[in-house]
PDB file of C-alpha atoms in Angstrom:
ATOM      1  CA  GLU A 188      20.810   1.578  -2.567  1.00  0.00           C
ATOM      2  CA  PRO A 189      17.935   3.791  -1.046  1.00  0.00           C
ATOM      3  CA  GLU A 190      14.632   2.286  -1.101  1.00  0.00           C
ATOM      4  CA  VAL A 191      11.037   3.022  -0.067  1.00  0.00           C
ATOM      5  CA  THR A 192       9.824   1.191   2.963  1.00  0.00           C
ATOM      6  CA  GLN A 193       6.296   0.562   4.147  1.00  0.00           C
ATOM      7  CA  THR A 194       5.030  -0.750   7.540  1.00  0.00           C
ATOM      8  CA  PRO A 195       3.183  -2.819   8.431  1.00  0.00           C
ATOM      9  CA  SER A 196       3.657  -5.524   5.759  1.00  0.00           C
ATOM     10  CA  HIS A 197       0.176  -6.855   6.549  1.00  0.00           C
ATOM     11  CA  GLN A 198      -2.726  -5.172   8.550  1.00  0.00           C
ATOM     12  CA  VAL A 199      -5.840  -6.871   9.473  1.00  0.00           C
ATOM     13  CA  THR A 200      -8.624  -4.767  10.790  1.00  0.00           C
ATOM     14  CA  GLN A 201     -12.416  -4.946  11.394  1.00  0.00           C
ATOM     15  CA  MET A 202     -14.762  -3.089   9.197  1.00  0.00           C
ATOM     16  CA  GLY A 203     -15.314   0.440  10.368  1.00  0.00           C
ATOM     17  CA  GLN A 204     -12.003   0.898  12.095  1.00  0.00           C
ATOM     18  CA  GLU A 205      -9.425   3.352  11.145  1.00  0.00           C
ATOM     19  CA  VAL A 206      -6.196   2.354   9.773  1.00  0.00           C
ATOM     20  CA  ILE A 207      -2.900   4.259   9.137  1.00  0.00           C
ATOM     21  CA  LEU A 208      -0.370   2.886   6.642  1.00  0.00           C
ATOM     22  CA  ARG A 209       2.956   4.301   6.966  1.00  0.00           C
ATOM     23  CA  CYS A 210       5.737   4.900   4.398  1.00  0.00           C
ATOM     24  CA  VAL A 211       9.235   6.223   4.542  1.00  0.00           C
ATOM     25  CA  PRO A 212      10.164   7.641   1.082  1.00  0.00           C
ATOM     26  CA  ILE A 213      13.590   7.990  -0.249  1.00  0.00           C
ATOM     27  CA  SER A 214      15.219  10.767   1.560  1.00  0.00           C
ATOM     28  CA  ASN A 215      15.873  13.359  -1.229  1.00  0.00           C
ATOM     29  CA  HIS A 216      12.548  12.780  -2.927  1.00  0.00           C
ATOM     30  CA  LEU A 217       9.931  15.402  -2.754  1.00  0.00           C
ATOM     31  CA  TYR A 218       6.978  13.721  -4.687  1.00  0.00           C
ATOM     32  CA  PHE A 219       4.920  10.932  -3.014  1.00  0.00           C
ATOM     33  CA  TYR A 220       2.116   8.754  -3.937  1.00  0.00           C
ATOM     34  CA  TRP A 221      -0.187   6.111  -2.923  1.00  0.00           C
ATOM     35  CA  TYR A 222      -1.469   3.347  -5.157  1.00  0.00           C
ATOM     36  CA  ARG A 223      -3.610   0.372  -4.440  1.00  0.00           C
ATOM     37  CA  GLN A 224      -4.074  -3.151  -6.113  1.00  0.00           C
ATOM     38  CA  ILE A 225      -7.099  -5.179  -5.299  1.00  0.00           C
ATOM     39  CA  LEU A 226      -6.189  -8.827  -5.617  1.00  0.00           C
ATOM     40  CA  GLY A 227      -6.074  -9.859  -9.321  1.00  0.00           C
ATOM     41  CA  GLN A 228      -6.757  -6.399 -10.531  1.00  0.00           C
ATOM     42  CA  LYS A 229      -4.691  -3.389 -11.879  1.00  0.00           C
ATOM     43  CA  VAL A 230      -2.541  -1.118  -9.805  1.00  0.00           C
ATOM     44  CA  GLU A 231      -4.643   2.058  -9.337  1.00  0.00           C
ATOM     45  CA  PHE A 232      -3.539   5.521  -8.568  1.00  0.00           C
ATOM     46  CA  LEU A 233      -4.986   7.129  -5.330  1.00  0.00           C
ATOM     47  CA  VAL A 234      -3.142  10.283  -4.712  1.00  0.00           C
ATOM     48  CA  SER A 235       0.014  12.388  -5.309  1.00  0.00           C
ATOM     49  CA  PHE A 236       1.588  14.761  -2.758  1.00  0.00           C
ATOM     50  CA  TYR A 237       3.887  17.654  -3.095  1.00  0.00           C
ATOM     51  CA  ASN A 238       5.000  20.484  -1.063  1.00  0.00           C
ATOM     52  CA  ASN A 239       2.769  19.412   1.913  1.00  0.00           C
ATOM     53  CA  GLU A 240      -0.348  19.312  -0.126  1.00  0.00           C
ATOM     54  CA  ILE A 241      -2.269  16.967  -2.430  1.00  0.00           C
ATOM     55  CA  SER A 242      -1.150  17.495  -6.193  1.00  0.00           C
ATOM     56  CA  GLU A 243      -3.811  15.081  -7.728  1.00  0.00           C
ATOM     57  CA  LYS A 244      -6.182  12.392  -6.513  1.00  0.00           C
ATOM     58  CA  SER A 245      -8.267   9.884  -8.173  1.00  0.00           C
ATOM     59  CA  GLU A 246     -12.027   9.290  -7.710  1.00  0.00           C
ATOM     60  CA  ILE A 247     -11.163   6.498  -5.443  1.00  0.00           C
ATOM     61  CA  PHE A 248      -9.619   8.797  -3.037  1.00  0.00           C
ATOM     62  CA  ASP A 249     -12.775  10.134  -1.367  1.00  0.00           C
ATOM     63  CA  ASP A 250     -13.290  11.638   2.057  1.00  0.00           C
ATOM     64  CA  GLN A 251     -12.558   8.365   3.861  1.00  0.00           C
ATOM     65  CA  PHE A 252      -8.921   8.752   2.693  1.00  0.00           C
ATOM     66  CA  SER A 253      -6.385  11.266   3.931  1.00  0.00           C
ATOM     67  CA  VAL A 254      -2.704  11.609   3.699  1.00  0.00           C
ATOM     68  CA  GLU A 255      -0.135  13.352   5.595  1.00  0.00           C
ATOM     69  CA  ARG A 256       3.579  14.097   6.062  1.00  0.00           C
ATOM     70  CA  PRO A 257       3.771  14.332   9.779  1.00  0.00           C
ATOM     71  CA  ASP A 258       7.519  14.791   9.965  1.00  0.00           C
ATOM     72  CA  GLY A 259      10.426  15.076   7.588  1.00  0.00           C
ATOM     73  CA  SER A 260      10.592  11.365   6.875  1.00  0.00           C
ATOM     74  CA  ASN A 261       7.118   9.724   7.024  1.00  0.00           C
ATOM     75  CA  PHE A 262       4.112   9.722   4.717  1.00  0.00           C
ATOM     76  CA  THR A 263       1.003   8.259   5.758  1.00  0.00           C
ATOM     77  CA  LEU A 264      -2.281   7.048   4.267  1.00  0.00           C
ATOM     78  CA  LYS A 265      -5.304   7.062   6.681  1.00  0.00           C
ATOM     79  CA  ILE A 266      -8.544   5.269   6.049  1.00  0.00           C
ATOM     80  CA  ARG A 267     -11.027   6.580   8.477  1.00  0.00           C
ATOM     81  CA  SER A 268     -13.615   3.983   8.434  1.00  0.00           C
ATOM     82  CA  THR A 269     -12.622   0.889   6.607  1.00  0.00           C
ATOM     83  CA  LYS A 270     -15.001  -1.068   4.256  1.00  0.00           C
ATOM     84  CA  LEU A 271     -14.564  -4.657   3.081  1.00  0.00           C
ATOM     85  CA  GLU A 272     -13.688  -3.359  -0.313  1.00  0.00           C
ATOM     86  CA  ASP A 273     -10.781  -1.530   1.000  1.00  0.00           C
ATOM     87  CA  SER A 274      -8.942  -4.863   1.162  1.00  0.00           C
ATOM     88  CA  ALA A 275      -5.959  -4.462  -1.129  1.00  0.00           C
ATOM     89  CA  MET A 276      -2.204  -4.045  -1.386  1.00  0.00           C
ATOM     90  CA  TYR A 277      -1.338  -0.555  -0.814  1.00  0.00           C
ATOM     91  CA  PHE A 278       1.863   0.782  -2.408  1.00  0.00           C
ATOM     92  CA  CYS A 279       3.686   3.990  -1.564  1.00  0.00           C
ATOM     93  CA  ALA A 280       6.044   5.541  -4.156  1.00  0.00           C
ATOM     94  CA  SER A 281       8.351   8.658  -4.259  1.00  0.00           C
ATOM     95  CA  SER A 282      10.094  10.389  -7.065  1.00  0.00           C
ATOM     96  CA  GLU A 283      12.836  12.896  -7.408  1.00  0.00           C
ATOM     97  CA  PRO A 284      12.135  16.644  -7.754  1.00  0.00           C
ATOM     98  CA  SER A 285      12.033  16.584 -11.622  1.00  0.00           C
ATOM     99  CA  LEU A 286       8.990  16.904 -13.574  1.00  0.00           C
ATOM    100  CA  SER A 287      10.776  15.881 -16.713  1.00  0.00           C
ATOM    101  CA  SER A 288      11.423  12.512 -15.323  1.00  0.00           C
ATOM    102  CA  ASN A 289       8.871  11.079 -12.848  1.00  0.00           C
ATOM    103  CA  GLU A 290      10.585   7.688 -12.382  1.00  0.00           C
ATOM    104  CA  GLN A 291       8.917   6.553  -9.263  1.00  0.00           C
ATOM    105  CA  PHE A 292      10.231   4.095  -6.747  1.00  0.00           C
ATOM    106  CA  PHE A 293       7.818   1.782  -5.227  1.00  0.00           C
ATOM    107  CA  GLY A 294       7.716   0.278  -1.662  1.00  0.00           C
ATOM    108  CA  PRO A 295       6.969  -3.363  -1.115  1.00  0.00           C
ATOM    109  CA  GLY A 296       3.452  -2.714  -0.184  1.00  0.00           C
ATOM    110  CA  THR A 297       1.090  -3.115   2.810  1.00  0.00           C
ATOM    111  CA  ARG A 298      -1.504  -5.862   2.464  1.00  0.00           C
ATOM    112  CA  LEU A 299      -4.728  -4.497   4.121  1.00  0.00           C
ATOM    113  CA  THR A 300      -7.357  -7.026   5.098  1.00  0.00           C
ATOM    114  CA  VAL A 301     -10.760  -5.779   6.208  1.00  0.00           C
ATOM    115  CA  LEU A 302     -12.959  -8.347   8.003  1.00  0.00           C
TER     116      LEU A 302
ATOM    117  CA  SER B 293      -6.037   8.417 -21.674  1.00  0.00           C
ATOM    118  CA  GLN B 294      -2.369   8.377 -20.260  1.00  0.00           C
ATOM    119  CA  GLN B 295      -2.802   4.624 -19.638  1.00  0.00           C
ATOM    120  CA  GLY B 296      -0.564   2.233 -21.569  1.00  0.00           C
ATOM    121  CA  GLU B 297      -1.991  -0.887 -22.901  1.00  0.00           C
ATOM    122  CA  GLU B 298       0.237  -3.915 -22.946  1.00  0.00           C
ATOM    123  CA  ASP B 299       0.127  -6.777 -25.350  1.00  0.00           C
ATOM    124  CA  PRO B 300      -0.030  -9.677 -25.282  1.00  0.00           C
ATOM    125  CA  GLN B 301      -1.903 -10.186 -21.889  1.00  0.00           C
ATOM    126  CA  ALA B 302       0.052 -13.424 -21.196  1.00  0.00           C
ATOM    127  CA  LEU B 303       3.173 -14.928 -22.821  1.00  0.00           C
ATOM    128  CA  SER B 304       4.705 -18.272 -22.043  1.00  0.00           C
ATOM    129  CA  ILE B 305       8.255 -19.138 -23.119  1.00  0.00           C
ATOM    130  CA  GLN B 306      11.054 -21.470 -22.442  1.00  0.00           C
ATOM    131  CA  GLU B 307      14.047 -20.382 -20.487  1.00  0.00           C
ATOM    132  CA  GLY B 308      16.859 -19.046 -22.854  1.00  0.00           C
ATOM    133  CA  GLU B 309      14.217 -17.621 -25.362  1.00  0.00           C
ATOM    134  CA  ASN B 310      13.621 -14.085 -25.892  1.00  0.00           C
ATOM    135  CA  ALA B 311      10.453 -12.305 -24.670  1.00  0.00           C
ATOM    136  CA  THR B 312       8.977  -9.395 -26.481  1.00  0.00           C
ATOM    137  CA  MET B 313       6.122  -7.275 -24.921  1.00  0.00           C
ATOM    138  CA  ASN B 314       4.487  -4.352 -26.599  1.00  0.00           C
ATOM    139  CA  CYS B 315       2.806  -1.217 -25.298  1.00  0.00           C
ATOM    140  CA  SER B 316       0.599   1.401 -26.962  1.00  0.00           C
ATOM    141  CA  TYR B 317      -0.666   4.678 -25.677  1.00  0.00           C
ATOM    142  CA  LYS B 318      -2.726   7.542 -26.919  1.00  0.00           C
ATOM    143  CA  THR B 319      -1.397  10.767 -25.606  1.00  0.00           C
ATOM    144  CA  SER B 320       1.953  12.644 -26.357  1.00  0.00           C
ATOM    145  CA  ILE B 321       4.362  11.745 -23.732  1.00  0.00           C
ATOM    146  CA  ASN B 322       7.539  12.923 -22.109  1.00  0.00           C
ATOM    147  CA  ASN B 323       8.970   9.587 -21.341  1.00  0.00           C
ATOM    148  CA  LEU B 324       7.783   6.006 -20.996  1.00  0.00           C
ATOM    149  CA  GLN B 325       8.676   3.545 -18.213  1.00  0.00           C
ATOM    150  CA  TRP B 326       8.608  -0.114 -17.816  1.00  0.00           C
ATOM    151  CA  TYR B 327       7.945  -1.828 -14.397  1.00  0.00           C
ATOM    152  CA  ARG B 328       7.910  -5.404 -13.206  1.00  0.00           C
ATOM    153  CA  GLN B 329       5.775  -6.768 -10.606  1.00  0.00           C
ATOM    154  CA  ASN B 330       6.395 -10.349  -9.207  1.00  0.00           C
ATOM    155  CA  SER B 331       3.232 -12.067  -7.803  1.00  0.00           C
ATOM    156  CA  GLY B 332       2.017 -10.258  -4.719  1.00  0.00           C
ATOM    157  CA  ARG B 333       5.030  -8.036  -4.505  1.00  0.00           C
ATOM    158  CA  GLY B 334       5.917  -4.423  -5.267  1.00  0.00           C
ATOM    159  CA  LEU B 335       6.663  -2.681  -8.424  1.00  0.00           C
ATOM    160  CA  VAL B 336      10.250  -2.469  -9.638  1.00  0.00           C
ATOM    161  CA  HIS B 337      11.332   0.204 -12.109  1.00  0.00           C
ATOM    162  CA  LEU B 338      13.064  -1.390 -15.088  1.00  0.00           C
ATOM    163  CA  ILE B 339      13.850   1.351 -17.368  1.00  0.00           C
ATOM    164  CA  LEU B 340      12.935   4.707 -18.682  1.00  0.00           C
ATOM    165  CA  ILE B 341      13.081   5.927 -22.272  1.00  0.00           C
ATOM    166  CA  ARG B 342      12.591   9.616 -23.053  1.00  0.00           C
ATOM    167  CA  SER B 343      10.501  10.850 -25.961  1.00  0.00           C
ATOM    168  CA  ASN B 344      13.620  11.906 -28.001  1.00  0.00           C
ATOM    169  CA  GLU B 345      15.200   8.339 -27.585  1.00  0.00           C
ATOM    170  CA  ARG B 346      14.508   5.424 -29.892  1.00  0.00           C
ATOM    171  CA  GLU B 347      16.186   2.619 -28.154  1.00  0.00           C
ATOM    172  CA  LYS B 348      17.725   1.959 -24.757  1.00  0.00           C
ATOM    173  CA  HIS B 349      19.503  -1.023 -23.285  1.00  0.00           C
ATOM    174  CA  SER B 350      19.910  -2.190 -19.629  1.00  0.00           C
ATOM    175  CA  GLY B 351      21.475  -5.482 -19.185  1.00  0.00           C
ATOM    176  CA  ARG B 352      19.380  -8.034 -20.991  1.00  0.00           C
ATOM    177  CA  LEU B 353      16.608  -5.487 -21.508  1.00  0.00           C
ATOM    178  CA  ARG B 354      16.124  -3.606 -24.609  1.00  0.00           C
ATOM    179  CA  VAL B 355      13.300  -0.983 -24.927  1.00  0.00           C
ATOM    180  CA  THR B 356      12.353   0.883 -28.095  1.00  0.00           C
ATOM    181  CA  LEU B 357      10.061   3.864 -28.445  1.00  0.00           C
ATOM    182  CA  ASP B 358       8.171   4.960 -31.676  1.00  0.00           C
ATOM    183  CA  THR B 359       6.492   8.137 -30.726  1.00  0.00           C
ATOM    184  CA  SER B 360       4.900   8.377 -34.409  1.00  0.00           C
ATOM    185  CA  LYS B 361       3.054   5.117 -33.772  1.00  0.00           C
ATOM    186  CA  LYS B 362       2.707   5.635 -30.012  1.00  0.00           C
ATOM    187  CA  SER B 363       4.134   2.435 -29.207  1.00  0.00           C
ATOM    188  CA  SER B 364       6.988   0.868 -27.270  1.00  0.00           C
ATOM    189  CA  SER B 365       8.494  -2.659 -26.963  1.00  0.00           C
ATOM    190  CA  LEU B 366      10.281  -4.405 -24.131  1.00  0.00           C
ATOM    191  CA  LEU B 367      12.631  -7.168 -25.187  1.00  0.00           C
ATOM    192  CA  ILE B 368      14.097  -9.516 -22.580  1.00  0.00           C
ATOM    193  CA  THR B 369      16.912 -11.509 -23.947  1.00  0.00           C
ATOM    194  CA  ALA B 370      17.926 -14.944 -22.723  1.00  0.00           C
ATOM    195  CA  SER B 371      15.135 -15.147 -20.396  1.00  0.00           C
ATOM    196  CA  ARG B 372      15.362 -16.846 -16.981  1.00  0.00           C
ATOM    197  CA  ALA B 373      12.710 -18.483 -14.782  1.00  0.00           C
ATOM    198  CA  ALA B 374      13.307 -15.541 -12.422  1.00  0.00           C
ATOM    199  CA  ASP B 375      11.885 -13.145 -15.214  1.00  0.00           C
ATOM    200  CA  THR B 376       8.525 -14.753 -14.497  1.00  0.00           C
ATOM    201  CA  ALA B 377       6.436 -11.520 -13.582  1.00  0.00           C
ATOM    202  CA  SER B 378       3.901  -9.018 -14.801  1.00  0.00           C
ATOM    203  CA  TYR B 379       5.419  -6.214 -16.957  1.00  0.00           C
ATOM    204  CA  PHE B 380       3.729  -2.795 -17.199  1.00  0.00           C
ATOM    205  CA  CYS B 381       4.289   0.123 -19.279  1.00  0.00           C
ATOM    206  CA  ALA B 382       3.796   3.512 -17.949  1.00  0.00           C
ATOM    207  CA  PRO B 383       3.664   6.608 -20.354  1.00  0.00           C
ATOM    208  CA  SER B 384       4.310   9.878 -18.683  1.00  0.00           C
ATOM    209  CA  VAL B 385       3.006  13.232 -19.798  1.00  0.00           C
ATOM    210  CA  ALA B 386       4.989  16.463 -19.028  1.00  0.00           C
ATOM    211  CA  GLY B 387       3.975  17.761 -15.658  1.00  0.00           C
ATOM    212  CA  GLY B 388       2.175  14.493 -14.758  1.00  0.00           C
ATOM    213  CA  PHE B 389       2.332  13.385 -11.156  1.00  0.00           C
ATOM    214  CA  LYS B 390       0.715  10.057 -11.534  1.00  0.00           C
ATOM    215  CA  THR B 391       1.534   6.592 -13.111  1.00  0.00           C
ATOM    216  CA  ILE B 392      -1.450   4.954 -14.731  1.00  0.00           C
ATOM    217  CA  PHE B 393      -0.933   1.267 -15.001  1.00  0.00           C
ATOM    218  CA  GLY B 394      -2.588  -0.998 -17.560  1.00  0.00           C
ATOM    219  CA  ALA B 395      -3.423  -4.721 -17.148  1.00  0.00           C
ATOM    220  CA  GLY B 396       0.245  -5.654 -18.023  1.00  0.00           C
ATOM    221  CA  THR B 397       1.803  -8.534 -19.678  1.00  0.00           C
ATOM    222  CA  ARG B 398       2.112 -11.729 -17.570  1.00  0.00           C
ATOM    223  CA  LEU B 399       5.273 -13.351 -18.571  1.00  0.00           C
ATOM    224  CA  PHE B 400       5.937 -17.098 -17.438  1.00  0.00           C
ATOM    225  CA  VAL B 401       9.338 -18.479 -18.159  1.00  0.00           C
ATOM    226  CA  LYS B 402       9.517 -22.235 -17.969  1.00  0.00           C
ATOM    227  CA  ALA B 403      12.702 -23.813 -16.700  1.00  0.00           C
TER     228      ALA B 403
END
């Protein structure tokens, strides 16, 4: 069964460093998403991406964040200058090209630890 | 708000018992989905019910939807220890791109 994959599974970085989290969505999906979950808290929506542009973003998704689909398979989240409070699980998701059903398939997540 | 609110916040049952979790929401929806998250892991899509459906089954899962009351329930029958997880409902509005998750129901199934 097709699945969303994410790399790395765990990323440790120093405050102020840039990180890139990678995702490979399901191949025929056209909508892509990033969510994050700070330990012990809710899963929070960050951004959605369709047709090579951001469809919607939350207030969390400020200028420190960017997303890109650099090729036909990868979808990346970049955090330019990480802060301690960016430590969280980051989940990528994708969905099929149908707005009547936005069933989203989630990846296993990347645990980001900012020291 | 598009967010669903799950109730109860936590539920502890014995293996073999049924578990019922409820969800309320405020907007008109296109469909509603239920997800499961095992501790520290990713989210797994369980079932989607459309606004014109009242009940849906998938294995040991039964989901109901009452759009007049803006509520849904998830029933897990004959629960197993492996069902221990957090369960989230996700109402979806037409044209919506994002999923807004509530705090979820934490289910603990004792062996």
